[in-house]
mmCIF file of C-alpha atoms in Angstrom:
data_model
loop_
_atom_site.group_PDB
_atom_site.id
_atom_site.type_symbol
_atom_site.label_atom_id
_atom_site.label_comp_id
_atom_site.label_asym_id
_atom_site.label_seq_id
_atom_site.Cartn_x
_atom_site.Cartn_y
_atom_site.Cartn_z
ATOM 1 C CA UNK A 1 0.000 0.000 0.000
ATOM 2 C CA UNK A 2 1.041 3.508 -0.833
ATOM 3 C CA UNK A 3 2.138 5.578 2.491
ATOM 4 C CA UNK A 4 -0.421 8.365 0.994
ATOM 5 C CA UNK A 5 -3.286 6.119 1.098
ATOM 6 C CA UNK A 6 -2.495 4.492 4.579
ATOM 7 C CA UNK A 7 -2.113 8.454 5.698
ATOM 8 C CA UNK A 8 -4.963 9.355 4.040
ATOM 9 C CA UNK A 9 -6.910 6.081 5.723
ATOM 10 C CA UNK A 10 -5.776 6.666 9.088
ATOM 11 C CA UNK A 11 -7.105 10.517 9.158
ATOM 12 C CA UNK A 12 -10.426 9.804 7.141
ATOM 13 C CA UNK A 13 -11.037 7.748 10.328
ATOM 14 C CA UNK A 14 -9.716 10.149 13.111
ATOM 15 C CA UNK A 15 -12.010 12.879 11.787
ATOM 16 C CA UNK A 16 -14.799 11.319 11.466
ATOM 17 C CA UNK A 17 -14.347 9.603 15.142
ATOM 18 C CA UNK A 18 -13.439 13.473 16.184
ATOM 19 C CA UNK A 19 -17.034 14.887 14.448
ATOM 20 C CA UNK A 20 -18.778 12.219 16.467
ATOM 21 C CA UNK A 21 -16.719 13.324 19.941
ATOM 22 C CA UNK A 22 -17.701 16.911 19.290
ATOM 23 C CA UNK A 23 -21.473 16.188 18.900
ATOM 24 C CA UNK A 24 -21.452 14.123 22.242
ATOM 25 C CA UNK A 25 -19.219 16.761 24.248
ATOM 26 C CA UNK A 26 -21.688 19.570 22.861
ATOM 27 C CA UNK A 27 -25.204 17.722 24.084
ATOM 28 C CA UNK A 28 -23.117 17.273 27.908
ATOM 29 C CA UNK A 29 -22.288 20.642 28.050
ATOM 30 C CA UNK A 30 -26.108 21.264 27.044
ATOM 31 C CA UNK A 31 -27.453 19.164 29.494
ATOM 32 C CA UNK A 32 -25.119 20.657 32.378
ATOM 33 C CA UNK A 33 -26.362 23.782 30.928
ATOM 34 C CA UNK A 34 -29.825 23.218 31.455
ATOM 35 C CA UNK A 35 -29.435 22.273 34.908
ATOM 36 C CA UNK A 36 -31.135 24.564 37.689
ATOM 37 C CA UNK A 37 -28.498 27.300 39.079
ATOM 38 C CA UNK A 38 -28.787 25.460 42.130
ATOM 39 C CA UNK A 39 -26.982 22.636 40.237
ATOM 40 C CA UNK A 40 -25.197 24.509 37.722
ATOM 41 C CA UNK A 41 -22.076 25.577 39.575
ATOM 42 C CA UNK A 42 -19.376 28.185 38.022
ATOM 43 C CA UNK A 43 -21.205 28.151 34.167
ATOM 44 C CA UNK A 44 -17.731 26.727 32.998
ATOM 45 C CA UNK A 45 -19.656 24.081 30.847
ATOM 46 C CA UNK A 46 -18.934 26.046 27.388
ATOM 47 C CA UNK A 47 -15.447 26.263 28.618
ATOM 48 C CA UNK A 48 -14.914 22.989 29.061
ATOM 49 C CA UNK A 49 -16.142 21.647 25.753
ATOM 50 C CA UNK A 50 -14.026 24.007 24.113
ATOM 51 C CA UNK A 51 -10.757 22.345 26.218
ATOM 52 C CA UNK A 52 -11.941 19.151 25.793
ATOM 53 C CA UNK A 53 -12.021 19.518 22.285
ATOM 54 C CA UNK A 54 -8.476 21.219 22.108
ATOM 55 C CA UNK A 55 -10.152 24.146 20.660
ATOM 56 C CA UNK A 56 -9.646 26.543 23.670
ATOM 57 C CA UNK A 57 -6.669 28.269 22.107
ATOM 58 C CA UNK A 58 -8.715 28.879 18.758
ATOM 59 C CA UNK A 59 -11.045 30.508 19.988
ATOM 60 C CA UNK A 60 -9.771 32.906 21.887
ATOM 61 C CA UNK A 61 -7.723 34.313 18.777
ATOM 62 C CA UNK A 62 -11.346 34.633 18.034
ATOM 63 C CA UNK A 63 -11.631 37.541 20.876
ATOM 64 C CA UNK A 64 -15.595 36.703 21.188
ATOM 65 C CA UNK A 65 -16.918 35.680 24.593
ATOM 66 C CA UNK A 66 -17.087 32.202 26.102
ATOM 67 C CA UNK A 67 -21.066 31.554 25.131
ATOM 68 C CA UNK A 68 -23.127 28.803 24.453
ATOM 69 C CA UNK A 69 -24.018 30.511 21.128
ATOM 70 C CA UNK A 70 -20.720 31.638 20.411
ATOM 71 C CA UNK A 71 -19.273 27.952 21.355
ATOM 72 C CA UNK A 72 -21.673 26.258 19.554
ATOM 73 C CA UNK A 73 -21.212 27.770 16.180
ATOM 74 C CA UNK A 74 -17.318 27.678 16.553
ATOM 75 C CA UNK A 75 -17.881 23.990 17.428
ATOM 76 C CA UNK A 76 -20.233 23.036 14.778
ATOM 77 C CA UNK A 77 -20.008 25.238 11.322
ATOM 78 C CA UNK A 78 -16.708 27.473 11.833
ATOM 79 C CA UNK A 79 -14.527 27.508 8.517
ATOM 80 C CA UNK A 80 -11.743 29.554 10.514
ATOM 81 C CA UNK A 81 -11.779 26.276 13.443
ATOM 82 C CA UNK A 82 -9.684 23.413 11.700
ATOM 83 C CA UNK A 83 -11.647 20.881 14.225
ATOM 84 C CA UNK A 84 -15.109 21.691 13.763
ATOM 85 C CA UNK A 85 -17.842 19.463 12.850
ATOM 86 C CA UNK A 86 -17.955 20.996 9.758
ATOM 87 C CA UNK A 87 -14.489 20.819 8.552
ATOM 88 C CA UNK A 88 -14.289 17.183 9.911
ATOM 89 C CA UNK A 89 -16.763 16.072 7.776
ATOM 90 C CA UNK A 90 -15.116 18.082 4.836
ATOM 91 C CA UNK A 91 -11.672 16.843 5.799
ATOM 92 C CA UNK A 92 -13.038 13.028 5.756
ATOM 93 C CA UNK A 93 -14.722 13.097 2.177
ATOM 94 C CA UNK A 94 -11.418 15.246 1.205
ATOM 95 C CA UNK A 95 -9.423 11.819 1.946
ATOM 96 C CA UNK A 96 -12.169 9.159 1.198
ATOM 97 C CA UNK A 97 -12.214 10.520 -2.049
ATOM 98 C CA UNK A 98 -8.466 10.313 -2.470
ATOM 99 C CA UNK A 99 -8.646 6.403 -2.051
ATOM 100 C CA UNK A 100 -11.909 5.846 -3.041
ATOM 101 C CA UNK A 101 -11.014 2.711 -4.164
ATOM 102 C CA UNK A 102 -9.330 1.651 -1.104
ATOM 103 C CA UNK A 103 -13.369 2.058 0.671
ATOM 104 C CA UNK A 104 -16.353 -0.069 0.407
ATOM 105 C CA UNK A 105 -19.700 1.221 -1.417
ATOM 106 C CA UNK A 106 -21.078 1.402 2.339
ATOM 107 C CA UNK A 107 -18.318 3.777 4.151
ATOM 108 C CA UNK A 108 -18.205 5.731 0.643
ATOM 109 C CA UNK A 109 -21.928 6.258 0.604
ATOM 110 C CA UNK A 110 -21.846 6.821 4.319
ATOM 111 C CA UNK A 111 -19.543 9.765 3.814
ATOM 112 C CA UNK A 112 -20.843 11.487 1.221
ATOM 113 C CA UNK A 113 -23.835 11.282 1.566
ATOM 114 C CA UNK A 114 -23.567 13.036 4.960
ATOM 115 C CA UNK A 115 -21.258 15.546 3.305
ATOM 116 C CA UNK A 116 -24.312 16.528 1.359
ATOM 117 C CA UNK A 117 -26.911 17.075 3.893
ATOM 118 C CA UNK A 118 -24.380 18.941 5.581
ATOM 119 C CA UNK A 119 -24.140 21.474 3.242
ATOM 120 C CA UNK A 120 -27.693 21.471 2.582
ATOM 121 C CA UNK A 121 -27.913 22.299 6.562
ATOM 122 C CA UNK A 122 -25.413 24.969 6.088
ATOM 123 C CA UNK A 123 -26.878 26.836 3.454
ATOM 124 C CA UNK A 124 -30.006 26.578 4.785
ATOM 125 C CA UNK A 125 -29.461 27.259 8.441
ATOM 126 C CA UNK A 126 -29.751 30.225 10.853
ATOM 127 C CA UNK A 127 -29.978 30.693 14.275
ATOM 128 C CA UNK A 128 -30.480 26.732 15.203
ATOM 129 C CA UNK A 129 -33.469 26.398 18.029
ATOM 130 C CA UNK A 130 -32.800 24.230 20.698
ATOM 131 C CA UNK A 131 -34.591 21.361 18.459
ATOM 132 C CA UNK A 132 -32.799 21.554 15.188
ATOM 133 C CA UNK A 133 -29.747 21.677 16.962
ATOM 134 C CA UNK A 134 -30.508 18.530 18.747
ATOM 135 C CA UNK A 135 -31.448 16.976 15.400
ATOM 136 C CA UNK A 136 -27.862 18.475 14.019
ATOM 137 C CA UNK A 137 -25.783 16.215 16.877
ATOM 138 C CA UNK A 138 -27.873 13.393 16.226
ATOM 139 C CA UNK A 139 -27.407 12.862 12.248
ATOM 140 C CA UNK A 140 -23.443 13.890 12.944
ATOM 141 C CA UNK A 141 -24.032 10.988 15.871
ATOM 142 C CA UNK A 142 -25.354 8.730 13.239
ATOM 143 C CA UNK A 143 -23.201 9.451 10.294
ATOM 144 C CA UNK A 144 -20.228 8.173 12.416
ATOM 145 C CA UNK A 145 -22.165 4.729 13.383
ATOM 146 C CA UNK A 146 -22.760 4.208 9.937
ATOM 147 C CA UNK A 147 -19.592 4.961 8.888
ATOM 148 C CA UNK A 148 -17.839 3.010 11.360
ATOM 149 C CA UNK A 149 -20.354 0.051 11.183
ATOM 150 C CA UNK A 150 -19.673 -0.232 7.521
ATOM 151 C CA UNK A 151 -16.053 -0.112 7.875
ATOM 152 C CA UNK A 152 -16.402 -3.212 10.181
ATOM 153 C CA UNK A 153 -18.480 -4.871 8.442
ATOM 154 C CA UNK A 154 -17.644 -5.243 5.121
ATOM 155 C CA UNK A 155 -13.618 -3.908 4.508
ATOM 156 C CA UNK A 156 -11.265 -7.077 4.044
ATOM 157 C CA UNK A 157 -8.987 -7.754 6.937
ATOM 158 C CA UNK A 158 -5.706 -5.425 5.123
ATOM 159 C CA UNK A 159 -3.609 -3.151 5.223
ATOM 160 C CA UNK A 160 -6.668 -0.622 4.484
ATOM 161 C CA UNK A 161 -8.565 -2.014 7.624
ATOM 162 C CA UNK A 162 -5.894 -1.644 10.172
ATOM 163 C CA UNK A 163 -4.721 1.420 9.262
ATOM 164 C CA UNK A 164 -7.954 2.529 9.716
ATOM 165 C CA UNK A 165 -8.618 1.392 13.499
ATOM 166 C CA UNK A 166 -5.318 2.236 14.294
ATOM 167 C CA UNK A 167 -6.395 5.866 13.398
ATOM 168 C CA UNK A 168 -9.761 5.618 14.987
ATOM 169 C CA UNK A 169 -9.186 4.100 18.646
ATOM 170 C CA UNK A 170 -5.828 6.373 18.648
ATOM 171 C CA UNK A 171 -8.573 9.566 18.284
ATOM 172 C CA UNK A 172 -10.784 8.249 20.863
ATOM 173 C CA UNK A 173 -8.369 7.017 23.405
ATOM 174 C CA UNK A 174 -7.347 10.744 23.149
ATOM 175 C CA UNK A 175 -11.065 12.078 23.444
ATOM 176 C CA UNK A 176 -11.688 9.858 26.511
ATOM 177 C CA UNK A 177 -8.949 11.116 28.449
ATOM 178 C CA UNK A 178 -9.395 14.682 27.447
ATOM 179 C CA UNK A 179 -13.056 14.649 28.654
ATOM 180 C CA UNK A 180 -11.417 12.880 32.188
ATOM 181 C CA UNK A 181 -8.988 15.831 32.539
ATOM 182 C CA UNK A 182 -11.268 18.441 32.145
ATOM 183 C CA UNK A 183 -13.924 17.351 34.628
ATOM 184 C CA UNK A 184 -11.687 18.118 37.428
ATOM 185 C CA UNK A 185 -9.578 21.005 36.346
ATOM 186 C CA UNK A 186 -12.770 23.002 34.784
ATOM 187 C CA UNK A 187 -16.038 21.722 35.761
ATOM 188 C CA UNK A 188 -16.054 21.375 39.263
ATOM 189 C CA UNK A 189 -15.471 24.424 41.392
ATOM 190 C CA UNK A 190 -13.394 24.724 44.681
ATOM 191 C CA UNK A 191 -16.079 25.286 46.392
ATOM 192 C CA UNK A 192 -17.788 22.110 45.531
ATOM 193 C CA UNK A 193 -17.393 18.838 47.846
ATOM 194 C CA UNK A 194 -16.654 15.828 45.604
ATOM 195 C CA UNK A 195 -19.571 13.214 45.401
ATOM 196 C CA UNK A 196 -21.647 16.410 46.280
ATOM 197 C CA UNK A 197 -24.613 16.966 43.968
ATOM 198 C CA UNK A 198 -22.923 19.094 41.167
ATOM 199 C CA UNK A 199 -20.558 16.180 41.166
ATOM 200 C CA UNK A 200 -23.264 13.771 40.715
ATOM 201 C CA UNK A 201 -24.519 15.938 37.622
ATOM 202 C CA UNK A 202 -21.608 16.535 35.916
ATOM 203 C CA UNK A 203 -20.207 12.613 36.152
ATOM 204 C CA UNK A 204 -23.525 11.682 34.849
ATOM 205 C CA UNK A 205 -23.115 14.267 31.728
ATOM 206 C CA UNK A 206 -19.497 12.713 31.485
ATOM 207 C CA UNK A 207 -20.854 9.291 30.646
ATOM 208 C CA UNK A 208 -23.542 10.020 28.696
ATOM 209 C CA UNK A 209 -21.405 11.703 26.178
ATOM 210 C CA UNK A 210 -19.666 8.858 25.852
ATOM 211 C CA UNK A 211 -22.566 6.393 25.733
ATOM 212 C CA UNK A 212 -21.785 4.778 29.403
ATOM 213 C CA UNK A 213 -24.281 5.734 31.759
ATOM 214 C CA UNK A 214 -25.951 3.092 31.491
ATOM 215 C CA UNK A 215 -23.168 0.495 31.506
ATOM 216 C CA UNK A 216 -21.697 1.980 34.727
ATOM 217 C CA UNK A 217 -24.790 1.170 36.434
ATOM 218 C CA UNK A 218 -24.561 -2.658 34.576
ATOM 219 C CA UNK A 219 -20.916 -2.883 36.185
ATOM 220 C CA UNK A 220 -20.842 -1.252 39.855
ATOM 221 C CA UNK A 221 -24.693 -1.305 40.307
ATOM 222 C CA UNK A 222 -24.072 1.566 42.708
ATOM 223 C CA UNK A 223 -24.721 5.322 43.340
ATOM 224 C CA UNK A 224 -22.233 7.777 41.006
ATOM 225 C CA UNK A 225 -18.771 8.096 42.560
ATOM 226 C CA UNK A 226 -15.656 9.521 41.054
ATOM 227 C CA UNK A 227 -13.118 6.833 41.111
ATOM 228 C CA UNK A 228 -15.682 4.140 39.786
ATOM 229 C CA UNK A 229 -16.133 6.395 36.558
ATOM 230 C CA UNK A 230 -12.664 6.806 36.079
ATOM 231 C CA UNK A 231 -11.867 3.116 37.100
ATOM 232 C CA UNK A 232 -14.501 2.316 33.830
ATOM 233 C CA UNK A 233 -13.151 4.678 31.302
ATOM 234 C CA UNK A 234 -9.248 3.951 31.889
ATOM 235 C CA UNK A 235 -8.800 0.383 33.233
ATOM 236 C CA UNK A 236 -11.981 -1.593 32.302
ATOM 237 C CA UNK A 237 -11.379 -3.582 29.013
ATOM 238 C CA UNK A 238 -15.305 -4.188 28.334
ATOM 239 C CA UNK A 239 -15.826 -0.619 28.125
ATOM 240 C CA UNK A 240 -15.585 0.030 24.469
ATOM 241 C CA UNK A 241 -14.549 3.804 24.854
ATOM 242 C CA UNK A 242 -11.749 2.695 27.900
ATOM 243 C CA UNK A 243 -8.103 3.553 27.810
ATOM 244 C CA UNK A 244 -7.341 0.298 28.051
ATOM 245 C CA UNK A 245 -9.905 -1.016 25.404
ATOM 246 C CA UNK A 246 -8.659 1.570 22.718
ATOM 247 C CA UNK A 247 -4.926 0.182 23.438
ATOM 248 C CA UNK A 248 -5.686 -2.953 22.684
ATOM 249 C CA UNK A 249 -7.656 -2.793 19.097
ATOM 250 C CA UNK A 250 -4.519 -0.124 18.642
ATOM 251 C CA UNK A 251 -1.792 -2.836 19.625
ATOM 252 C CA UNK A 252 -3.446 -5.741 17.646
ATOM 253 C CA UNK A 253 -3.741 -3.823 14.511
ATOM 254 C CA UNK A 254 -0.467 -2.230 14.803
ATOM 255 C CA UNK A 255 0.637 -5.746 14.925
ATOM 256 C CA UNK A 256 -1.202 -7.208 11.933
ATOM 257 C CA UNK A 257 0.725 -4.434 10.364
ATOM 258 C CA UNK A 258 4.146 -5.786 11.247
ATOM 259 C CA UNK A 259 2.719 -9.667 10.689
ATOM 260 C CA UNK A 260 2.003 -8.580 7.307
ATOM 261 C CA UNK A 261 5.296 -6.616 6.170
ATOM 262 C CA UNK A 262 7.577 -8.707 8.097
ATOM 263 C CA UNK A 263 8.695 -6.061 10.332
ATOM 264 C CA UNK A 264 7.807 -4.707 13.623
ATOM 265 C CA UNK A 265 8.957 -1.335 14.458
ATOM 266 C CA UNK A 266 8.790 2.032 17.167
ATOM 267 C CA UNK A 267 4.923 2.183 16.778
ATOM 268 C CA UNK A 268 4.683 -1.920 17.756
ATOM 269 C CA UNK A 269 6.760 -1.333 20.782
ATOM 270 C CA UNK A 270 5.188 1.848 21.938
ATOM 271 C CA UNK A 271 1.421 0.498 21.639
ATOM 272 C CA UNK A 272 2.446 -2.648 23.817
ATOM 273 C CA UNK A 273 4.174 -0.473 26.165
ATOM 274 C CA UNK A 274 1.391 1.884 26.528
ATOM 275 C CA UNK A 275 -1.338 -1.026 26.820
ATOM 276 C CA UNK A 276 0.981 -3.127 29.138
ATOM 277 C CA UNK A 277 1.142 -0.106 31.602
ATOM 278 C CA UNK A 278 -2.389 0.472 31.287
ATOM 279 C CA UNK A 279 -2.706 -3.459 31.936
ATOM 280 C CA UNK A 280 -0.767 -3.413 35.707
ATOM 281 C CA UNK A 281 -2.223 0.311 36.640
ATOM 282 C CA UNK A 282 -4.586 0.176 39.440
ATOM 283 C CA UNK A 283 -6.872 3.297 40.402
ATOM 284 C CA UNK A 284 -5.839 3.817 43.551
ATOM 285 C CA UNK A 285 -2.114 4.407 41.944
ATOM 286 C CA UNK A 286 -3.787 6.972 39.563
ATOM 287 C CA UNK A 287 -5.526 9.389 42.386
ATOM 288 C CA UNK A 288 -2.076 9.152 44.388
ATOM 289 C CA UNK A 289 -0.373 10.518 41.510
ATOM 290 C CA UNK A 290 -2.970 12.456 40.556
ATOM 291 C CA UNK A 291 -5.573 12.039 37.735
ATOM 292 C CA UNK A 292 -4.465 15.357 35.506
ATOM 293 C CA UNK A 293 -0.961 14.404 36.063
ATOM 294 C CA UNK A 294 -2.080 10.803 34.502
ATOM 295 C CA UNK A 295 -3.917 11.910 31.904
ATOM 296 C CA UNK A 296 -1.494 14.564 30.476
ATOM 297 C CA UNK A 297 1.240 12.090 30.670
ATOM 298 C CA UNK A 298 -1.470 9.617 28.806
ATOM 299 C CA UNK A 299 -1.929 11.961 26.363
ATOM 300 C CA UNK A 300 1.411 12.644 25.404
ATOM 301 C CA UNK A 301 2.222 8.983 25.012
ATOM 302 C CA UNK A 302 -0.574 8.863 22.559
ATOM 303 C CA UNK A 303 0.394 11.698 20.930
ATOM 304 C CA UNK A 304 3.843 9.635 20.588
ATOM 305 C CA UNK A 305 2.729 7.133 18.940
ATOM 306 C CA UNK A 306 0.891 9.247 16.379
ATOM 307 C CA UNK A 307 4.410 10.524 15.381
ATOM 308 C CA UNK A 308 6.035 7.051 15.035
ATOM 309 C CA UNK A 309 3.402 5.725 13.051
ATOM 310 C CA UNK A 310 3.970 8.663 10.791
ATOM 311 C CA UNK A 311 7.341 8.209 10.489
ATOM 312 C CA UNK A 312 7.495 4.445 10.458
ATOM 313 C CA UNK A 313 5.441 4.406 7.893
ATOM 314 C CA UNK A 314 6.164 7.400 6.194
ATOM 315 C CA UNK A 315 3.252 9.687 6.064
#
């Protein structure tokens, strides 16, 4: 395979994994939004979708004010924010279409398909009500299930395939600990006791932007508490959105790679290493050390092995 069309792959699935991240961080942030002032805390909820996103530096070169209109637009149809919803969708056509022969009729269809309707909803959009904005998050929701449930189902077990996963489960191993880091750092004021009820709230939005409310409640069958959530979305391996869960479909693939070519190389090694450490980690080791301080130093490992897949295989 042609390093251009395993580069062009590998980010056709990271931004279409990222549009589907932003939709779910923007209905939390609505829903802790909504919530009576009583429960509402600091009104850092638009904040913290904008630095869970990694958009928080863009927009402020924007000079507007941190808004839920203002955030919401930049979020969703900004040309001038590489990483909105908009220009994710754009960007993932703009590669599927470079190796449209490397996709299936499904993903193909999938993606362009959504590209139009999206800019049928651009042209024809103003101010979005509460409704159409709901509907907005759900087809970008939907476009990504397709997309990804026709990639599973029906590419051949190649070079294509792998490359693919690799790119998708290294974007949302990133997402997952972003949305982590930012619950405690942003979210929750100083004020606040931990485990009281703006705590509760705000956990609760956590999950359900990452589809595992309910699935918490399946595994602990207790009341919300903070080290349980984190214990599910770094170190439990059923958890489809975990840490540990995106390090493994990472590390296989990554090693079909090298099975295929012969070769295993600086991205095979860093994968394992990452997944074994997630493997012996234990939760009560991450609050000692501190969850930011684990999650940065997560996310810079990740962003590793983005780089030595790059250059091992010469993107």
């Amino acid at each position: 395979m042609l390093s251009s069309t395993a580069d062009n792959l590998y980010w056709l699935a990271r931004y279409m994994e990222r549009a589907d991240f932003l939709a779910r961080a923007i209905e939390a942030s609505r829903r802790l939004a909504a919530l009576p002032k009583a429960y509402g805390g600091a009104d850092t909820e638009w904040e913290s979708v904008l630095l869970s996103s990694g958009a928080a530096a863009a927009f402020e070169e924007t000079g507007k004010p941190v808004t839920e209109s203002n955030v919401i637009e930049f979020l969703t149809f900004a040309r001038d924010n590489p990483s909105s919803i908009r220009n994710c969708l754009e960007s993932a056509r703009t590669n599927a279409r470079a190796v449209r022969t490397a996709l299936t009729v499904e993903m193909w269809e999938a993606i362009n398909g959504a590209y139009l309707e999206l800019k049928a909803m651009e042209a024809r959009r103003g101010a979005y009500s509460s409704d159409e904005l709901g509907r907005f998050l759900e087809f970008v929701k939907q476009t990504s299930l397709t997309y990804d449930g026709g990639a599973y189902r029906t590419m051949l077990r190649n070079d294509a395939y792998w490359f693919s996963r690799v790119g998708l489960f290294i974007e949302r191993a990133d997402n997952t600990a972003r949305l982590l880091d930012v619950k405690y750092h942003v979210l929750l004021p100083e004020k606040e006791v931990i485990g009281g009820s703006l705590d509760y709230f705000q956990w609760s939005a956590i999950l359900r932007a990452v589809s595992a409310h309910t699935a918490y409640h399946w595994v602990y069958r207790t009341s919300m508490k903070p080290w349980l959530v984190a214990d599910l979305l770094i170190l439990r391996p059923e958890m489809p959105r975990s840490l540990i869960s995106c390090y493994e479909s990472i590390a296989r693939n990554l090693d079909s790679l090298a099975r295929a070519h012969g070769r295993q190389g600086a991205a095979q090694r860093q994968a394992r290493s990452v997944y074994g450490k997630l493997e012996t980690l234990t939760m009560e080791s991450v609050f000692q050390g501190g969850l930011h301080e684990f999650v940065q130093g997560f996310i810079s490992e990740n962003n590793r092995l983005g780089a030595l897949i790059s250059e091992q295989y010469l993107f």
